[in-house]
mmCIF file of C-alpha atoms and ligand atoms in Angstrom:
data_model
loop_
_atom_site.group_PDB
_atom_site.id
_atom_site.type_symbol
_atom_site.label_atom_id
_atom_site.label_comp_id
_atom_site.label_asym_id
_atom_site.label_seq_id
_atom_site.Cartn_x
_atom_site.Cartn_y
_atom_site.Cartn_z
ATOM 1 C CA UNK A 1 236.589 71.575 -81.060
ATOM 2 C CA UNK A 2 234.181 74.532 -80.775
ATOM 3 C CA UNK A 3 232.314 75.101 -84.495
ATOM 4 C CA UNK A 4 233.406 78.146 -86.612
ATOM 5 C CA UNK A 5 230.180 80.193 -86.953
ATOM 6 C CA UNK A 6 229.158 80.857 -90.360
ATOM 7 C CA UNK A 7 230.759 84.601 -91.225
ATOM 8 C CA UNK A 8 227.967 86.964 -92.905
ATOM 9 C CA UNK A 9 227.777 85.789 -96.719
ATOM 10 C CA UNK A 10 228.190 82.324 -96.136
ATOM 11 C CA UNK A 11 224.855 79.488 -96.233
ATOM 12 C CA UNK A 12 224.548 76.711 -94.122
ATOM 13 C CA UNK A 13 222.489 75.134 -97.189
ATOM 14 C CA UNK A 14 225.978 75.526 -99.548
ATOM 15 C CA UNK A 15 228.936 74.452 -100.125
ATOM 16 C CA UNK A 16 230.953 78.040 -99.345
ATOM 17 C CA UNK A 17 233.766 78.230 -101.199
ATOM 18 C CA UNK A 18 236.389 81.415 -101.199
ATOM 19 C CA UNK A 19 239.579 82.222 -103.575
ATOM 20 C CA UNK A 20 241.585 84.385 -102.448
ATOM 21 C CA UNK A 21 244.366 85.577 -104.950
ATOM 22 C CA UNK A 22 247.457 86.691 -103.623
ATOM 23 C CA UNK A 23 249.711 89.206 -106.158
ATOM 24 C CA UNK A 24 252.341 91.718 -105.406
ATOM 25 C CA UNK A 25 253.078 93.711 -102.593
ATOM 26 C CA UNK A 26 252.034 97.854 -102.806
ATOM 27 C CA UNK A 27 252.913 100.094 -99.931
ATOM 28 C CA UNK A 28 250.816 101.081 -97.954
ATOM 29 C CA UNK A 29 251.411 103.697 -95.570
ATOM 30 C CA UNK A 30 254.429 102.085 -93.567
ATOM 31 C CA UNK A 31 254.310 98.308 -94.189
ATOM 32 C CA UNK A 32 253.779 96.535 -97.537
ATOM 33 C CA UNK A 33 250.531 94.933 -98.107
ATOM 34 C CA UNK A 34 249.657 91.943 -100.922
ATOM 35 C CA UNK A 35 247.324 93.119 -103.565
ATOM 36 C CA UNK A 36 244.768 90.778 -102.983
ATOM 37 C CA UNK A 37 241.566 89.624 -104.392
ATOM 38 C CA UNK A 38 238.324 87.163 -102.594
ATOM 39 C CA UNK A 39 236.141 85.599 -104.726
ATOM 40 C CA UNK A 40 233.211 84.149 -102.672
ATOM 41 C CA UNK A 41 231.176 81.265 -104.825
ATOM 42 C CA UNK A 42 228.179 79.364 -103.310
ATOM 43 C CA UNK A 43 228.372 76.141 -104.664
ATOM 44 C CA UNK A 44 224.814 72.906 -104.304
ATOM 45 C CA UNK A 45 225.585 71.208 -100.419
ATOM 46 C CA UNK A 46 226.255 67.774 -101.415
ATOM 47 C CA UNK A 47 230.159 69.013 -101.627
ATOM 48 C CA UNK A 48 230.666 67.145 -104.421
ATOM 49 C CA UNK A 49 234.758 67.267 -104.876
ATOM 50 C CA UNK A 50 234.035 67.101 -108.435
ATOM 51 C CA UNK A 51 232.102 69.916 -109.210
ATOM 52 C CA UNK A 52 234.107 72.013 -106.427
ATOM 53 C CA UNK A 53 237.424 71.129 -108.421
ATOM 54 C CA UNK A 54 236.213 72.177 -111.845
ATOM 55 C CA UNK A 55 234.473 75.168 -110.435
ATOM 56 C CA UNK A 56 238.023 77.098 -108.970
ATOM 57 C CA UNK A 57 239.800 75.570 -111.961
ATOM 58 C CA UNK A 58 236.821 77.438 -114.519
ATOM 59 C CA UNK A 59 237.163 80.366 -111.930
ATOM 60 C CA UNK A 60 240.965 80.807 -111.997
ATOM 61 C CA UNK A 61 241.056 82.091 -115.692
ATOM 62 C CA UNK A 62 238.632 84.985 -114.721
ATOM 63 C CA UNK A 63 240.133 85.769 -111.611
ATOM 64 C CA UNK A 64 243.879 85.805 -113.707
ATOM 65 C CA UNK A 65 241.947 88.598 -116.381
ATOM 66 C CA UNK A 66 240.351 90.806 -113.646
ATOM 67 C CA UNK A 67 243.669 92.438 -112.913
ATOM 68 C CA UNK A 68 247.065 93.318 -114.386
ATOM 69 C CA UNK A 69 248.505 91.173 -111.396
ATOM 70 C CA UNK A 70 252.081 90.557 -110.732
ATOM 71 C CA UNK A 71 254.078 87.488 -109.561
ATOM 72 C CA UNK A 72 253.539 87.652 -106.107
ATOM 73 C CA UNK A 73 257.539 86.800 -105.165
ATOM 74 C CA UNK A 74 259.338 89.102 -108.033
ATOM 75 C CA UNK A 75 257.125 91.825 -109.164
ATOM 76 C CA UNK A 76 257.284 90.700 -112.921
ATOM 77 C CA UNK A 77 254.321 90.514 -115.097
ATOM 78 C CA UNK A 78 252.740 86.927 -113.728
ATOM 79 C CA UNK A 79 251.263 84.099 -116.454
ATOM 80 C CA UNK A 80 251.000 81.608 -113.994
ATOM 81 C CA UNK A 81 248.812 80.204 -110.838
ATOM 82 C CA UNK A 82 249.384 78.076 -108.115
ATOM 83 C CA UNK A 83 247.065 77.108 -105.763
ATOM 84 C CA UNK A 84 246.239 75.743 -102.055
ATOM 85 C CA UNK A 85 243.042 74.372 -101.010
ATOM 86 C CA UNK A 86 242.267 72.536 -97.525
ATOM 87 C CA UNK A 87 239.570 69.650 -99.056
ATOM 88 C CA UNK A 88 239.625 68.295 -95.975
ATOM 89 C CA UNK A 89 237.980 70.674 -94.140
ATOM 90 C CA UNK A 90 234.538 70.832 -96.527
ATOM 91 C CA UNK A 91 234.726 67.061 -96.674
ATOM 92 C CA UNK A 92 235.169 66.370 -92.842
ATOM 93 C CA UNK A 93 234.067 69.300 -91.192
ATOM 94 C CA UNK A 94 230.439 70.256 -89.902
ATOM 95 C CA UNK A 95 230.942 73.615 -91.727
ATOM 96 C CA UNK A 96 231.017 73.618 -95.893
ATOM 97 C CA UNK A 97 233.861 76.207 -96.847
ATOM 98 C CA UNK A 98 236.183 76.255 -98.674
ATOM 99 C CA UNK A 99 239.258 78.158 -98.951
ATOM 100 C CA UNK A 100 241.202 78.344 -102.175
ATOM 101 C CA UNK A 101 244.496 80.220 -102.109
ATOM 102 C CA UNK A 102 245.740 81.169 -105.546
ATOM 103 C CA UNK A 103 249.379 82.729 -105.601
ATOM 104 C CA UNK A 104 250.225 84.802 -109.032
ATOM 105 C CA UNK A 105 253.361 83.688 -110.268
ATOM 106 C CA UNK A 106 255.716 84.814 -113.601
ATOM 107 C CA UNK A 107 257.306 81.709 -114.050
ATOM 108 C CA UNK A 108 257.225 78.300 -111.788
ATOM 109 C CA UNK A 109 260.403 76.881 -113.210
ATOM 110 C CA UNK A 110 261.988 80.257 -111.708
ATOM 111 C CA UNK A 111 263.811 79.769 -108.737
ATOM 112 C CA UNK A 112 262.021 82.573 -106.531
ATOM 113 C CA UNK A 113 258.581 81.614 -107.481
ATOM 114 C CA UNK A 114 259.895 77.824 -105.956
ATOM 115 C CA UNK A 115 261.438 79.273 -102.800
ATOM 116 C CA UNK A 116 258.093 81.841 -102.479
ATOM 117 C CA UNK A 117 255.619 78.731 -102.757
ATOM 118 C CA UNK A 118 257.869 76.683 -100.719
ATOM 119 C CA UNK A 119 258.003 78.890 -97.820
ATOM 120 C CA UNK A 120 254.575 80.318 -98.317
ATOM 121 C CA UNK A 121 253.491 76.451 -98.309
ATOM 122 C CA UNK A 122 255.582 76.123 -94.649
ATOM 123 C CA UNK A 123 253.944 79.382 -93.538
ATOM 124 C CA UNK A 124 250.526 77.384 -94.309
ATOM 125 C CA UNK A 125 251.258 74.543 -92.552
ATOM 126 C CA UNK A 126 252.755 76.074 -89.606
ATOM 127 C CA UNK A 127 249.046 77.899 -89.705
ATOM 128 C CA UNK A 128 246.863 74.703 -89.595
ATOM 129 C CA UNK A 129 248.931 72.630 -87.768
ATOM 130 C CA UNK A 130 251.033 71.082 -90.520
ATOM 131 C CA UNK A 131 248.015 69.380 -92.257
ATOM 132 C CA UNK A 132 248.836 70.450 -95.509
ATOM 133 C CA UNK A 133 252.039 67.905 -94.914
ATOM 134 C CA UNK A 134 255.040 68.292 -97.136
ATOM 135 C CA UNK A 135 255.489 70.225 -100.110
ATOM 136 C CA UNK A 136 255.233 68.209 -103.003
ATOM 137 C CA UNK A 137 257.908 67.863 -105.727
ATOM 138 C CA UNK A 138 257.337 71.068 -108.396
ATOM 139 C CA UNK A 139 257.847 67.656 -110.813
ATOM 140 C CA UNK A 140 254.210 66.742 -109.541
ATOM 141 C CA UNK A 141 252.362 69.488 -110.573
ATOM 142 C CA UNK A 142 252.496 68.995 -114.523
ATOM 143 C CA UNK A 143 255.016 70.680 -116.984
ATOM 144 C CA UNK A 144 254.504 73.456 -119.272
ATOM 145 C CA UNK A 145 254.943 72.789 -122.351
ATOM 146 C CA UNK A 146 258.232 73.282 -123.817
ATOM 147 C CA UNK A 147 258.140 76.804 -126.002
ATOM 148 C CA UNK A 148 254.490 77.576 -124.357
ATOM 149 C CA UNK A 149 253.985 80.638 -122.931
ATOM 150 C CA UNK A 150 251.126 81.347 -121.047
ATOM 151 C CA UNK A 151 248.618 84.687 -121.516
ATOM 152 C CA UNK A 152 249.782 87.926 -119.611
ATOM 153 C CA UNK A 153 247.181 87.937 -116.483
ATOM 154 C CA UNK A 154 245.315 91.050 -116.813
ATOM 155 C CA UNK A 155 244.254 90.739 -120.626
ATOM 156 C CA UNK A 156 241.469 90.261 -122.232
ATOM 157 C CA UNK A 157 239.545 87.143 -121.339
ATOM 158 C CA UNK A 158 238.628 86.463 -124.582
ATOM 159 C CA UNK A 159 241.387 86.782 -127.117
ATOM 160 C CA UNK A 160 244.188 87.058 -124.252
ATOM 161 C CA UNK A 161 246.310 88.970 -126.552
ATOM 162 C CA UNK A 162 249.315 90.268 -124.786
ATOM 163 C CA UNK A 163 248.913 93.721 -126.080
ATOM 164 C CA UNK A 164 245.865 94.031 -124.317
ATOM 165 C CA UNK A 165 247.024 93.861 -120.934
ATOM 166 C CA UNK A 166 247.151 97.251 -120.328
ATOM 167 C CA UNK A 167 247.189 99.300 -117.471
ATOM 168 C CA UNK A 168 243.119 99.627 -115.372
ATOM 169 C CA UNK A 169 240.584 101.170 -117.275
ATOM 170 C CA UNK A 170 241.069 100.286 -121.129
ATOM 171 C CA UNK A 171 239.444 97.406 -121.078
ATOM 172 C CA UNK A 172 235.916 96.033 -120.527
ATOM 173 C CA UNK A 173 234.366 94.615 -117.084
ATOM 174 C CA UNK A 174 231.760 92.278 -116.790
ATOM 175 C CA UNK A 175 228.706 94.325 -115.925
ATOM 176 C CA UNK A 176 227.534 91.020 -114.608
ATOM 177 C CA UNK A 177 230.452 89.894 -112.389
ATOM 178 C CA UNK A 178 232.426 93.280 -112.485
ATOM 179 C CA UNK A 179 235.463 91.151 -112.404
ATOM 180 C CA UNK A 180 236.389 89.693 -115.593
ATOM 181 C CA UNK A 181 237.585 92.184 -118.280
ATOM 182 C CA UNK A 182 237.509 91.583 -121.872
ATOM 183 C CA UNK A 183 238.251 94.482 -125.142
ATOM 184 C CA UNK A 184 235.056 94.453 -126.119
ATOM 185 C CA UNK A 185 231.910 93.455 -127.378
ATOM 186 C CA UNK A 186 233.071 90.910 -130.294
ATOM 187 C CA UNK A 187 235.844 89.273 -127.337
ATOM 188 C CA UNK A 188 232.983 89.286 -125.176
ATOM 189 C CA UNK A 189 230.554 87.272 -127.528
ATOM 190 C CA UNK A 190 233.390 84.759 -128.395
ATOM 191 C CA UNK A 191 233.994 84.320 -124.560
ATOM 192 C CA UNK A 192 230.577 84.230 -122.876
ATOM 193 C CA UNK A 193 230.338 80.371 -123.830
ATOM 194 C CA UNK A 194 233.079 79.926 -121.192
ATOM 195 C CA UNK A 195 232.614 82.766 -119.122
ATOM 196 C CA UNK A 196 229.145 82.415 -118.380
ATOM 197 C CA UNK A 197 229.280 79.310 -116.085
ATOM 198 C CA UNK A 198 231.785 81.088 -113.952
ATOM 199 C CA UNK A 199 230.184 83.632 -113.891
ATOM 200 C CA UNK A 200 226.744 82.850 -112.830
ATOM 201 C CA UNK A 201 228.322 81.446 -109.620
ATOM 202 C CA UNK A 202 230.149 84.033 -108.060
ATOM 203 C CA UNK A 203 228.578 85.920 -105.425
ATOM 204 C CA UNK A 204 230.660 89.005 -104.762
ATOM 205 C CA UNK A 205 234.829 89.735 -105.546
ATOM 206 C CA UNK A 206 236.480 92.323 -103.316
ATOM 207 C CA UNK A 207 240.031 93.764 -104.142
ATOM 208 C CA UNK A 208 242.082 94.470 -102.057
ATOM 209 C CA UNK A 209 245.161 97.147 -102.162
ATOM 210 C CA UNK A 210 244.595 97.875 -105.181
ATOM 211 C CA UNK A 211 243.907 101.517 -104.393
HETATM 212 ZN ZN1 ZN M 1 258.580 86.103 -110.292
HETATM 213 ZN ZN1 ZN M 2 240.038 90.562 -126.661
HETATM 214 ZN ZN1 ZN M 3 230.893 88.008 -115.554
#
């Protein structure tokens, strides 16, 4: 199989991994297009699983308080991630990328978000010839808590308060990353602890739709 050639930001001396966030639809035009978000990471070459693991997982509570983003399959305010990654092909392949795909949900016990990430999971496979095999039972994935709710996406990293996800523009983001948003200084202090790991790794975020 002829290699993929590296596209423009990625390093053949990294691991290259991408998340790209998938929300709700806008229209554009004529058609409807996904609001959509790619966060591009170099990450050391030795592809450590590990470290790539714990990387998207530190990365997928900034990416959820960049944006006021919607579940992907209803419209509703989303609290909730799912995600797709192809291991496989940075742990066999010649070429070290990664691609993460992170769909915004409101609710996975809902029925739509199950039917969305069911189909969009057939979609995937029907893509890269069925190596992502079969869905696995939502049982598999870990339960919510009973009586836990998660935070709104789109508030503020920091104290995640639900009245702070408001619409674009109110609140505070990163001057570092320009991607995570906070309410301000104090939520920013309290936060950096966290924040900072993610955010020294990412190398650029480009929305998407969002106008
Ligand atoms: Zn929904
Ligand atoms: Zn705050
Ligand atoms: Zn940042």
């Amino acid at each position: 199989m002829a290699a993929v050639p590296l596209q423009e930001w990625e390093r053949g001396d990294k691991t290259n991994v991408e998340i790209i966030g998938y929300g709700w639809r806008v229209l554009e035009y004529f058609h409807a297009e996904e609001k959509r978000v790619m966060v591009r990471l170099h990450l050391p070459a030795d592809r450590d699983k590990d470290r790539i693991q714990l990387a998207v997982m530190l990365m997928l509570r900034d990416i959820k308080h960049s944006r006021k983003w919607l579940c992907e399959f209803c419209g509703a305010p989303a609290r909730e991630t799912h995600t797709f990654n192809f291991f496989y092909r940075v742990l066999d392949s010649d070429l070290p990328r990664l691609v993460v795909y992170c769909h915004f949900v409101c609710d996975m016990d809902k029925r739509h978000v199950r039917e969305g990430l069911t189909a969009t999971h057939h979609l995937m496979n029907t893509r890269f010839d069925g190596t992502l095999g079969p869905m696995p039972p939502f049982a598999s994935f870990g339960k919510r808590p009973s009586g836990k709710v998660y935070p709104l996406a789109g508030s503020c990293a920091g104290c995640q308060h639900e009245d702070t996800a408001v619409d674009e523009g109110v609140l505070k983001r990163c001057a570092r990353c320009k991607m995570t948003r906070v309410c301000g200084a104090a939520c920013q202090r309290a936060d950096w602890g966290r924040h900072k790991v993610a955010c020294g790794m990412i190398y650029s975020v480009t929305f998407e739709n969002w106008g």
